[in-house]
Short mmCIF file of C-alpha atoms and ligand atoms in Angstrom, two decimals:
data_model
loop_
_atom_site.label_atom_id
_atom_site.label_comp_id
_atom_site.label_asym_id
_atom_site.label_seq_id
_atom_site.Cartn_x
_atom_site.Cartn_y
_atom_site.Cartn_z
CA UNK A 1 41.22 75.27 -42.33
CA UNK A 2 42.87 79.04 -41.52
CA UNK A 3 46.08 78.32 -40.56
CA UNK A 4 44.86 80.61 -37.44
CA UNK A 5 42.46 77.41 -36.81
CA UNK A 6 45.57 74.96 -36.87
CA UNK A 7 47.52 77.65 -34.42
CA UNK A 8 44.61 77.11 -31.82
CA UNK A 9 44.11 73.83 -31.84
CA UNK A 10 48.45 73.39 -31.75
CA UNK A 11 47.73 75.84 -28.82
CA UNK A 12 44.88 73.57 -27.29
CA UNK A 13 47.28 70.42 -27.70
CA UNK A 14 50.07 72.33 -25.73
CA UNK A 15 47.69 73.27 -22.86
CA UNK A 16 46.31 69.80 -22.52
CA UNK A 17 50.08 68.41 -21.96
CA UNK A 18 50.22 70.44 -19.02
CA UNK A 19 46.70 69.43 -17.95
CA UNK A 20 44.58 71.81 -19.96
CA UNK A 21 42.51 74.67 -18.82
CA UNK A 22 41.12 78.40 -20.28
CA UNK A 23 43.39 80.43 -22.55
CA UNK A 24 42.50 84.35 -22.77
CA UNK A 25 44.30 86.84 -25.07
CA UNK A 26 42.99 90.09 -25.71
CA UNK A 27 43.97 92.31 -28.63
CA UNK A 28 45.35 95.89 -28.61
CA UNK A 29 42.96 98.79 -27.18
CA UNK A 30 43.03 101.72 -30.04
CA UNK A 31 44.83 104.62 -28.86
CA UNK A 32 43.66 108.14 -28.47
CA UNK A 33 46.06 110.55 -30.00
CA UNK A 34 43.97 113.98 -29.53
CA UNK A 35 40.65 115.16 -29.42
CA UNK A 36 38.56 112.79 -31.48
CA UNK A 37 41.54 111.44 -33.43
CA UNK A 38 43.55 108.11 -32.84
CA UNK A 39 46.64 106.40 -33.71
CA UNK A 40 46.52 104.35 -36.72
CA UNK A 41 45.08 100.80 -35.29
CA UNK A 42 47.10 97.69 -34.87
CA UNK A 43 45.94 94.34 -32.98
CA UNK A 44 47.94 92.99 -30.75
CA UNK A 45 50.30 90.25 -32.82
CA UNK A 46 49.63 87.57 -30.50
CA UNK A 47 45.63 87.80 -30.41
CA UNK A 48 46.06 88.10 -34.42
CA UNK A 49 48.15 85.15 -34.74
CA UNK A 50 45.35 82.72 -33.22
CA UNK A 51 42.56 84.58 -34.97
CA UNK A 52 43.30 86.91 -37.77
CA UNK A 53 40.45 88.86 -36.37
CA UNK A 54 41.23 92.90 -36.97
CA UNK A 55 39.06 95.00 -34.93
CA UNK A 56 39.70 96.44 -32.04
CA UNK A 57 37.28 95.45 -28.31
CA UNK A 58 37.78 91.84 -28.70
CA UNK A 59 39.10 88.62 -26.86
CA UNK A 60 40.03 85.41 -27.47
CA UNK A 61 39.10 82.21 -25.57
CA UNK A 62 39.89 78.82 -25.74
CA UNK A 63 39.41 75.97 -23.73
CA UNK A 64 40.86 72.52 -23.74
CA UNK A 65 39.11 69.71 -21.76
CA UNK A 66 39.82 66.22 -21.76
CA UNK A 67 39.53 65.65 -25.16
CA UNK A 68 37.70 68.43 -26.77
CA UNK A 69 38.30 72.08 -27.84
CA UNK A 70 36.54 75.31 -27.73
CA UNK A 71 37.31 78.46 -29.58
CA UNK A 72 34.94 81.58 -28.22
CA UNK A 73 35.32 84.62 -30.04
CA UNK A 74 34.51 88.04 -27.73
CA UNK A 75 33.82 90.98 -30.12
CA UNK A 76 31.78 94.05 -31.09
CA UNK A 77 28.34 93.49 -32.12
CA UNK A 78 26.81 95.10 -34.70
CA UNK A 79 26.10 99.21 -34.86
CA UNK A 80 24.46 100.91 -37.34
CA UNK A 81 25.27 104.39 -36.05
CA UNK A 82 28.91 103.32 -35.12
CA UNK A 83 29.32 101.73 -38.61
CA UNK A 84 28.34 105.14 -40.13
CA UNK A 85 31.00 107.07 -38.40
CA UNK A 86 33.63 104.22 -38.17
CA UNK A 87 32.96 101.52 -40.60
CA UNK A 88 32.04 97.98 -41.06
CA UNK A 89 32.01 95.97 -38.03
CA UNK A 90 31.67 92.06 -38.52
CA UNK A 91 29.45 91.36 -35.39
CA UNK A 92 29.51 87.95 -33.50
CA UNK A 93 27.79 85.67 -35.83
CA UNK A 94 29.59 86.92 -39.17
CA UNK A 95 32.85 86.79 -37.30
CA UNK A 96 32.59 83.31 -35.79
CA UNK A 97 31.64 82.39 -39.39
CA UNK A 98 35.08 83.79 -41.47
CA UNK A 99 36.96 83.61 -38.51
CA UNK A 100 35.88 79.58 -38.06
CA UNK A 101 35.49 79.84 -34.35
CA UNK A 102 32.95 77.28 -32.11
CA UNK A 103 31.36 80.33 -30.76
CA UNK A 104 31.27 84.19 -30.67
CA UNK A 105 29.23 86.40 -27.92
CA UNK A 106 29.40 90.04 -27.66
CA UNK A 107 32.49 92.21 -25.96
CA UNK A 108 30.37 93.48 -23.20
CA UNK A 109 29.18 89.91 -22.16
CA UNK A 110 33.19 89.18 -21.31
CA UNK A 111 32.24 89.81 -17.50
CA UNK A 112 29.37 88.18 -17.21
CA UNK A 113 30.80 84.71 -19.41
CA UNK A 114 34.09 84.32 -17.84
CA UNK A 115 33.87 83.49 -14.43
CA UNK A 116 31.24 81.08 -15.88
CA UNK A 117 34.77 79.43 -19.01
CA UNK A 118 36.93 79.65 -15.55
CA UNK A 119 34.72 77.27 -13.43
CA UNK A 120 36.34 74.18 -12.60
CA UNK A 121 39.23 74.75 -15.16
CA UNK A 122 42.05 73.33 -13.81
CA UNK A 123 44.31 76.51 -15.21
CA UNK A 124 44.47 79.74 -16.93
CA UNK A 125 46.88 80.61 -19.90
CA UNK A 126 47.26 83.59 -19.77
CA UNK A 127 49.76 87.02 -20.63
CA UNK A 128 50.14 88.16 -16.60
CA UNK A 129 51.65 91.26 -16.01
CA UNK A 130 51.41 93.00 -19.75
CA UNK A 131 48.11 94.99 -19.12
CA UNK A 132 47.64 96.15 -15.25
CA UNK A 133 43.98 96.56 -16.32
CA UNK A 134 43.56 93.40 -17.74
CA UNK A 135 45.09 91.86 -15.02
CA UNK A 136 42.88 93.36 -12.77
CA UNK A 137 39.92 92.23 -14.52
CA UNK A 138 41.14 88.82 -15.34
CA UNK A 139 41.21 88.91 -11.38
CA UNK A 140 37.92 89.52 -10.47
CA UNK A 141 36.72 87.11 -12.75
CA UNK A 142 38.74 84.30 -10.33
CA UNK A 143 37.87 86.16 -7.75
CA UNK A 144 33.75 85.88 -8.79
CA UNK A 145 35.05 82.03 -9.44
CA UNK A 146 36.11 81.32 -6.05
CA UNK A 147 33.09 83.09 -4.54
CA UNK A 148 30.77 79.81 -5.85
CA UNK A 149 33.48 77.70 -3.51
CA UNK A 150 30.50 76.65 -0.91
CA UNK A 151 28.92 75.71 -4.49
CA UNK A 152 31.44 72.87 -4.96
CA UNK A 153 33.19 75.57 -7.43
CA UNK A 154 36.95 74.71 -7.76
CA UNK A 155 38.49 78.00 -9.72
CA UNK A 156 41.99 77.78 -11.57
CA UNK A 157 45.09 76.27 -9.39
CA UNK A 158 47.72 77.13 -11.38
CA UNK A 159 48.70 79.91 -13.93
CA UNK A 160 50.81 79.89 -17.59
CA UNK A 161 52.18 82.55 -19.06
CA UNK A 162 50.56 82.34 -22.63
CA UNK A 163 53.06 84.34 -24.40
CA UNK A 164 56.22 81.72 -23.13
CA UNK A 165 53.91 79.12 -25.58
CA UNK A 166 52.93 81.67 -28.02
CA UNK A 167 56.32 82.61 -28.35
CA UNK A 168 57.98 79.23 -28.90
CA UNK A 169 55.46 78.57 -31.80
CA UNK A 170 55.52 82.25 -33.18
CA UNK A 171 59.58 81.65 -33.61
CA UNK A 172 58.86 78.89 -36.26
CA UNK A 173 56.82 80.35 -39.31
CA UNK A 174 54.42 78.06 -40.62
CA UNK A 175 53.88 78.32 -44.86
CA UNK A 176 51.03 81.35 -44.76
CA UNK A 177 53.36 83.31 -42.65
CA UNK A 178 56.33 82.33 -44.60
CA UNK A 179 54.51 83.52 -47.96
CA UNK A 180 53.58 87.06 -46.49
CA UNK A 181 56.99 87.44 -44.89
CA UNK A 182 58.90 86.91 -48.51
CA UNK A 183 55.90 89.42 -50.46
CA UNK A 184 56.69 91.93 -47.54
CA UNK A 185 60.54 91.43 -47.92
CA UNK A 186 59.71 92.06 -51.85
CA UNK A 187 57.71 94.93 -51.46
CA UNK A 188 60.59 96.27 -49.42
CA UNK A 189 63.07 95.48 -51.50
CA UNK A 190 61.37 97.34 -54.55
CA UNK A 191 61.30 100.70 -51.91
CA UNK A 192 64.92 100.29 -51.42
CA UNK A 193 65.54 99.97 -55.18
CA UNK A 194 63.00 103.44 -55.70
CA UNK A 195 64.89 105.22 -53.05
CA UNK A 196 68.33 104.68 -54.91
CA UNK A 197 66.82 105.47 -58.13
CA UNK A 198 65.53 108.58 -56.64
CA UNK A 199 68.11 110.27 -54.97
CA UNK A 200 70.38 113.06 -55.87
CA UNK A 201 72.71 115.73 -54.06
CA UNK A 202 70.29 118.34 -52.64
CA UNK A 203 67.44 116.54 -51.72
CA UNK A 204 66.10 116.17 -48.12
CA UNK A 205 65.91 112.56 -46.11
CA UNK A 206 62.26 113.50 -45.87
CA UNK A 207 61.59 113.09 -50.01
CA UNK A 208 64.05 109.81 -49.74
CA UNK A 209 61.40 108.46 -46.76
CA UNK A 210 58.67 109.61 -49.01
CA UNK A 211 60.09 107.45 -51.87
CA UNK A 212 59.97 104.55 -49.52
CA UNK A 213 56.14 105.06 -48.36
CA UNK A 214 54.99 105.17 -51.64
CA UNK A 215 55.98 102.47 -52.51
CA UNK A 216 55.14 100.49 -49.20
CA UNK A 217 51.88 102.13 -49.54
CA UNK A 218 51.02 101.31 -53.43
CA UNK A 219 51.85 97.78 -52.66
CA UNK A 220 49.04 96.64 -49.98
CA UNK A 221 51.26 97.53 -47.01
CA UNK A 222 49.36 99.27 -44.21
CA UNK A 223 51.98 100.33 -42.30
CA UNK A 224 55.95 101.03 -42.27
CA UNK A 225 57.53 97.89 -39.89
CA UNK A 226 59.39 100.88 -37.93
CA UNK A 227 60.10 104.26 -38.06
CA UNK A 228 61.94 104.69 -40.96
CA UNK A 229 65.49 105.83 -40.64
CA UNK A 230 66.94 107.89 -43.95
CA UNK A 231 70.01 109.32 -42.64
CA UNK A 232 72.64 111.30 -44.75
CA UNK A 233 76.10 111.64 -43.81
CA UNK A 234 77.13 111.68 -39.93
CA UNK A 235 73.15 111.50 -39.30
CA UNK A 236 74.02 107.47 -40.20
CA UNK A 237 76.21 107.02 -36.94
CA UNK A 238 73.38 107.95 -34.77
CA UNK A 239 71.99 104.20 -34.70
CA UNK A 240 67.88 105.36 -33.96
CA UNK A 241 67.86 108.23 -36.22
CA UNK A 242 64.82 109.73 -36.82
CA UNK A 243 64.66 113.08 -37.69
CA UNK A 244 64.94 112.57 -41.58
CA UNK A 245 65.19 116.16 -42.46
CA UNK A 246 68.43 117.21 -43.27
CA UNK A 247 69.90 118.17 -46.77
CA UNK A 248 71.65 115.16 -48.68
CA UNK A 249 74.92 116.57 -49.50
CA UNK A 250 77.44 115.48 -52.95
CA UNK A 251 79.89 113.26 -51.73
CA UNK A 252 78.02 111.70 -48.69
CA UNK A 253 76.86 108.25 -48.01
CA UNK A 254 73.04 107.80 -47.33
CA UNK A 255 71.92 105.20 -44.90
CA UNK A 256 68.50 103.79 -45.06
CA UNK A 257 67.20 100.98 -42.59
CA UNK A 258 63.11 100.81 -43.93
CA UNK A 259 60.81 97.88 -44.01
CA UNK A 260 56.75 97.75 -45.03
CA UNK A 261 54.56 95.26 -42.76
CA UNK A 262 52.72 93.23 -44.35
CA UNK A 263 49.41 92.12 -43.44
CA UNK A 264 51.20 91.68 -39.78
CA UNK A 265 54.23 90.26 -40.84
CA UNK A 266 57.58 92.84 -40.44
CA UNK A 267 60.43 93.31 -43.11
CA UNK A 268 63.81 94.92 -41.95
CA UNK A 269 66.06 96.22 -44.65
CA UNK A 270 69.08 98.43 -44.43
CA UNK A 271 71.23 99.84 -47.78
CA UNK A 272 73.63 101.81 -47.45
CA UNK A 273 74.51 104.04 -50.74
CA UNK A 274 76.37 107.33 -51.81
CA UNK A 275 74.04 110.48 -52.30
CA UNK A 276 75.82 110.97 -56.29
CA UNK A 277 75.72 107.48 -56.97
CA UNK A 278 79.62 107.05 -56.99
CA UNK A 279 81.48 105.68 -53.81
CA UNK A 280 84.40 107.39 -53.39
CA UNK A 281 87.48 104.59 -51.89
CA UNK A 282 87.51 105.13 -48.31
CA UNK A 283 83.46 105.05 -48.12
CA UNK A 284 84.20 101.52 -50.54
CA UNK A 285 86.84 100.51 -47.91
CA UNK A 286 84.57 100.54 -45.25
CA UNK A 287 81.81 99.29 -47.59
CA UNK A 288 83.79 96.15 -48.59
CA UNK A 289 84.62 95.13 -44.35
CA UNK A 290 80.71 95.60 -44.05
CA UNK A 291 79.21 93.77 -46.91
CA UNK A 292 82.08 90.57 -46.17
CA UNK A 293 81.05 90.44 -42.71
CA UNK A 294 77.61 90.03 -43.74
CA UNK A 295 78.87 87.49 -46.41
CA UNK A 296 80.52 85.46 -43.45
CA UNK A 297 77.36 86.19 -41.07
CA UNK A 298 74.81 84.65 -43.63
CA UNK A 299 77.22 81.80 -43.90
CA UNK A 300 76.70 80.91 -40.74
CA UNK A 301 73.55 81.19 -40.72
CA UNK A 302 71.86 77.79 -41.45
CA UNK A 303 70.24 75.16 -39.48
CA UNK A 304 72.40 73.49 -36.79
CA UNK A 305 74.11 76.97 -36.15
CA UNK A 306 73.90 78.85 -32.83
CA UNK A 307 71.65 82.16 -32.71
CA UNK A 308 75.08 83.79 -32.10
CA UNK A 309 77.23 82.05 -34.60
CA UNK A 310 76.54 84.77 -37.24
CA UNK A 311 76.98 87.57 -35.15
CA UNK A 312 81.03 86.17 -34.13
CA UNK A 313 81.29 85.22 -37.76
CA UNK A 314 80.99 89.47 -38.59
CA UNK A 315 82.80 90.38 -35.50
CA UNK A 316 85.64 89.02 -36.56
CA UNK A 317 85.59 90.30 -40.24
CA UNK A 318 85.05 93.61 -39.01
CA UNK A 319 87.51 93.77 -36.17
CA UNK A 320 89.83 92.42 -38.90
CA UNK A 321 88.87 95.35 -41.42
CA UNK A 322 89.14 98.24 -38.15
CA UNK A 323 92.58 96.94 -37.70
CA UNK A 324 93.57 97.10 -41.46
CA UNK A 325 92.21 100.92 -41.46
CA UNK A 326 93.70 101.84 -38.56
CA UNK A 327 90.82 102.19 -36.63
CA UNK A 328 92.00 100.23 -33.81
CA UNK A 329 95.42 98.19 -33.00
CA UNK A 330 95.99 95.30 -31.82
CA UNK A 331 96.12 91.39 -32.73
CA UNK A 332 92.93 90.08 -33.98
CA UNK A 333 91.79 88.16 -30.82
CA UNK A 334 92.97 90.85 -28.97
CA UNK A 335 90.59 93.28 -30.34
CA UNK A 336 88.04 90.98 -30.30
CA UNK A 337 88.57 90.27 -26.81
CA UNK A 338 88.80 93.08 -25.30
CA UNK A 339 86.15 94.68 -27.11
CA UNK A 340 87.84 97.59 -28.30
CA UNK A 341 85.71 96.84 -31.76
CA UNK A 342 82.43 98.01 -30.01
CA UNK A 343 83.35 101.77 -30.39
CA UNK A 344 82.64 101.22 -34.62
CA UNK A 345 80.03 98.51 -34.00
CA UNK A 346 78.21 98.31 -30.67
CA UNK A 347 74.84 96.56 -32.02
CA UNK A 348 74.09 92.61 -32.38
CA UNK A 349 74.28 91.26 -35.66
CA UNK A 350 70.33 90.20 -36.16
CA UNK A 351 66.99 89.41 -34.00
CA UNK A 352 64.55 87.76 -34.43
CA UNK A 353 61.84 88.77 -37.34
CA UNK A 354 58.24 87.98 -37.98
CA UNK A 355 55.03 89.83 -36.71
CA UNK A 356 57.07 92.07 -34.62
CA UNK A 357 60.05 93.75 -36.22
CA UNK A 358 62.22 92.70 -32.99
CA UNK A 359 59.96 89.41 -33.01
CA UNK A 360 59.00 86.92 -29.42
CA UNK A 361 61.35 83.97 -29.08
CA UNK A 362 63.70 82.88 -26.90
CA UNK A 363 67.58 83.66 -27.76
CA UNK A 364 68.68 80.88 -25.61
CA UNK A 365 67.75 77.33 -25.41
CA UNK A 366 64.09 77.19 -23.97
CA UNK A 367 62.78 75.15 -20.86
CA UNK A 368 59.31 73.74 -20.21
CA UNK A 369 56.18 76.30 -19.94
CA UNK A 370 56.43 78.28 -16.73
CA UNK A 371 53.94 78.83 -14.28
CA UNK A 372 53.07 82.18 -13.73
CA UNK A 373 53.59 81.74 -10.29
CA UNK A 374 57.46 81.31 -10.79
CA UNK A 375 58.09 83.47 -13.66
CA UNK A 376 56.27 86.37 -14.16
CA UNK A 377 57.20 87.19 -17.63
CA UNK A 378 58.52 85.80 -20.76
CA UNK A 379 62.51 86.96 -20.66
CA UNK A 380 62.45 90.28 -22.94
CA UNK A 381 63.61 89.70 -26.09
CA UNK A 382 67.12 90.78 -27.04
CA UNK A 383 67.40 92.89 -29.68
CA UNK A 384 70.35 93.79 -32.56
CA UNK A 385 70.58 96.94 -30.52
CA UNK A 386 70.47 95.67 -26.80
CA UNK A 387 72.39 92.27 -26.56
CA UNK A 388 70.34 89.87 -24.03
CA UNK A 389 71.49 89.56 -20.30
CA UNK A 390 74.29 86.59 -20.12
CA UNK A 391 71.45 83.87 -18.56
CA UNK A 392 74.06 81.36 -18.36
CA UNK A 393 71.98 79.36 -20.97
CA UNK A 394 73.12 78.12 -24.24
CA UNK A 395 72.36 79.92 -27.39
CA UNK A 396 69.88 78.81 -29.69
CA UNK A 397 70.25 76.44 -32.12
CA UNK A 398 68.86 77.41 -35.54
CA UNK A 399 66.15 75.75 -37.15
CA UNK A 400 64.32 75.57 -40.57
CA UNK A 401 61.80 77.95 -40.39
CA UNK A 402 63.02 80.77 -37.93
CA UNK A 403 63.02 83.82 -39.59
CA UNK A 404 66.27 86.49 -38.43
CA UNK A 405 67.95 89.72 -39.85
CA UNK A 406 71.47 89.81 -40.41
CA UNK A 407 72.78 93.90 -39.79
CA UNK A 408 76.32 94.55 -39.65
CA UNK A 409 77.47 97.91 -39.69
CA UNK A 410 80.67 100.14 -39.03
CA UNK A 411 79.95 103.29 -37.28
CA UNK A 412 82.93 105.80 -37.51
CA UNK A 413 82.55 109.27 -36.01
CA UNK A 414 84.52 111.86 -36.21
CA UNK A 415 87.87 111.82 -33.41
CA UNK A 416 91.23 112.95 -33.33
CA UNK A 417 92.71 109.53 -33.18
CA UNK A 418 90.47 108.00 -36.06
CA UNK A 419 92.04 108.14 -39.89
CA UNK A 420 90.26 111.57 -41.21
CA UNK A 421 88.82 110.12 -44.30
CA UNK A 422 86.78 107.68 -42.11
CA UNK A 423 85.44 110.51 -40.13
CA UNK A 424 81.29 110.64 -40.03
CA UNK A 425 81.03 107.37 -41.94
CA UNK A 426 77.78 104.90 -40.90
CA UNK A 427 77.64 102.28 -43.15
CA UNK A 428 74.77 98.78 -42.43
CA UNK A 429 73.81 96.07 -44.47
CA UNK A 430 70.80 94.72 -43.43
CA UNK A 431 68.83 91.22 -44.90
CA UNK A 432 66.23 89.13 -43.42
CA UNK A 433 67.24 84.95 -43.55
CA UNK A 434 64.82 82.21 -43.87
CA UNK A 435 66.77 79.53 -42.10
CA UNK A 436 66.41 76.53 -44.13
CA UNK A 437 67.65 72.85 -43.89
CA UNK A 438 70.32 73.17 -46.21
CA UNK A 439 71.73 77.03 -45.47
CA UNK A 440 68.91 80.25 -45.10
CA UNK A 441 66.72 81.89 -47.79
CA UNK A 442 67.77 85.57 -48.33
CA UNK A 443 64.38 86.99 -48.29
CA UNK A 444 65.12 90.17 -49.71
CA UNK A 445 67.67 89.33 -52.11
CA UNK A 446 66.18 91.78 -54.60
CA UNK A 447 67.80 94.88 -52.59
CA UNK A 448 70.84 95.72 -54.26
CA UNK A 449 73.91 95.67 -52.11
CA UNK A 450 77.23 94.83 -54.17
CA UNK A 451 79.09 98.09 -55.00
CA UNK A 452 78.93 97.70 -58.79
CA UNK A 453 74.93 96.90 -58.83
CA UNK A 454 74.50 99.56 -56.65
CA UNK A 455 76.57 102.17 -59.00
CA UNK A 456 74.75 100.33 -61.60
CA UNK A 457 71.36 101.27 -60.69
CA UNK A 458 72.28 104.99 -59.99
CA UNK A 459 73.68 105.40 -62.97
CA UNK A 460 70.79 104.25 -65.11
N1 LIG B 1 65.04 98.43 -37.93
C1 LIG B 1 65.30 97.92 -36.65
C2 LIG B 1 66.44 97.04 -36.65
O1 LIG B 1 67.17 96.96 -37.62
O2 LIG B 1 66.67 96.30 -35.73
MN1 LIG B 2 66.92 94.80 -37.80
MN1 LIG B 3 66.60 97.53 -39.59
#
């Protein structure tokens, strides 16, 4: 069975707890960039994660009645003059075949089947409000459903978000996406490890960022995870760099925060190096505070653990390491408690990681499915860069299986009251954690981050 197979029919059994009904998810419309050229295609994660199906013009369906379980998959047909210009297309029957779906029926046929799938369904699963225009459409088909009312028709009384489930299952990584999560963290890994072998005083971001597509790209990975940040010098305390074109300059650190996706499955690595391959001691000072946070934030991160237990676990190193270096003063708690450590490091410690670099999943402990009706939305995710709205709700517990970064950083620009050999300092550390029932997995281990390896590598 594909383990997209087992996803549906986990989906299915979810939707029949609540009384069962019609599931739709569409995947991503391509994108036009300019005249007769588009951005690089990518499906939409959650339409890929119950089909695997790549192409673009294509829907997902699923019902669950009673006891039984449909899977219809909506998609181009076959086009000879299309497949000349654009390639291969599977068509219905080929797709229903490798994609092991009940049944498949052309894209353009969407209007005409699903007021037909929505017929005395007792309720639709469904992503409301993250496409107006599929919204709209997704309304006239109940709208063409209630029409048949004098008919004895009964359309859909009640509404689930589909990503509130989707997300929930997405957060725990079954084995298949657990394999292509640890090849993508290795593939990244080996970039990291090209980009410190490659660099030198003189040369720009831009050849650093090259380093790292190459090898992304030489690997199987079809796209970066993100926009790659390579940022020399004070270019590393601006936290979404992205210009990647200055000169690397003798004597400066080089931050890099780069990560390949693999077959739909993010990686999210960040080393942080010196452009000559030596550190000199206050860039190791800092270096030291950052790499022991991390040591005490993947320490607590194990199963059992609250989502937020690393991130106070590297908070505290860190505010501990500012006040040693004068950065700020004040008693530990103090600094903590106040906040006054958020000028250096004003980012979350990890997110969530998985098909999405800043993956679905709740931060806080969930609740039962929502109907549309009362929640419109999914909460947005936090991310390491936006902490999540207080809810009120307790953090999450960590599980085996959940897959998260763990990113602390010190970010020291240049002011009169900061020590001047801290000035235009970014330093991050950046690892993705399997969380495991004994601890977490460090998924992409193979990125050197102790000082000496580091040196190590640069010098050889
Ligand atoms: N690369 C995005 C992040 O670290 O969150
Ligand atoms: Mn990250
Ligand atoms: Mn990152």
């Amino acid at each position: 069975m594909f383990p997209h197979d087992t996803r549906r029919q986990r989906l299915a059994e979810t939707m029949r707890a609540h009384g069962g009904g019609v599931a739709i998810a569409f995947t991503a419309p391509e994108v036009a960039r300019n005249r007769d050229s588009e951005y690089p295609y990518r499906w939409d994660s959650y339409f890929y994660y119950l089909t695997g199906f790549p192409e673009p013009e294509a829907a997902m369906v699923l019902v669950a009645d009673g006891a039984t379980t449909e899977s219809i998959l909506f998609c181009r047909e076959k086009n000879e003059e299309r497949e000349i210009w654009d390639g291969f297309r599977f068509g219905p029957e080929a797709a229903r075949e490798r994609f092991g779906f009940d049944r498949s029926l052309p894209f353009g046929s969407l209007d005409e089947e699903l007021p037909k799938l929505l017929a005395d369904r007792p309720a639709l699963w469904y992503a409301l409000g993250a496409d107006e225009a599929l919204d709209a459409r997704v309304h006239r088909w109940l709208g063409a459903v209630r029409a048949q009312a004098r008919a004895g028709v009964v359309a859909p009384a009640q509404a689930f978000d589909l990503r509130a489930v989707l997300d929930e299952m997405r957060l725990f990584k079954d084995e298949h996406e657990i394999a292509t999560m640890r090849r993508a963290a290795q593939i990244s890994s080996a970039a990291h490890v090209r980009a410190m072998r490659a660099t030198r005083p003189g040369c720009h971001e831009y050849e650093i960022e090259a380093e790292l597509l190459h090898e992304f790209r030489r690997n199987g990975s079809q796209f970066p995870a993100y926009g790659s940040i390579v940022a020399g010098g004070r270019n590393a305390c601006v936290l979404h760099y992205r210009g990647n074109d200055a000169r690397l300059a003798d004597g400066e650190l080089l931050l890099i925060d780069a990560g390949c996706e693999l077959d739909g499955y993010a990686s999210d690595i960040t080393r942080t190096y010196p452009v000559n391959g030596r550190f000199t001691g206050p860039q190791r000072r800092l270096y030291e505070i950052v790499l022991d946070a991390q040591r005490a934030a993947i320490d607590a991160t194990r199963a059992g653990a609250r989502f937020i237990d690393p991130h106070d676990a590297a908070v505290r190193v860190l505010a501990q390491g500012m006040i040693d270096c004068g950065l700020v003063a004040g008693s530990l708690d103090g600094v903590i408690e106040s906040g006054a450590y958020k000028r250096f490091y004003m980012h979350r410690t990890g997110h969530w990681l998985g098909m999405d670099v800043h993956d679905c999943g709740d931060y806080r402990e969930p609740g039962a499915p929502v109907p549309a009706a009362a929640g419109p939305g999914a909460p947005a995710a936090a991310t390491a860069g936006a902490p999540a709205a207080d809810t009120g709700k307790p953090w999450r517990v960590l599980a085996p299986g959940m897959v998260l970064t763990v990113e602390p950083g010190l970010y020291v620009r240049a002011a009169s009251d900061v020590p001047a050999e801290f000035h235009d300092i970014g330093i991050r550390i950046e690892d993705d954690a399997l969380v495991t029932s004994s601890g977490c997995e460090i998924l992409t281990v193979d990125a050197p981050k102790r000082v000496d390896d580091i040196e190590a590598l640069m010098r050889g």
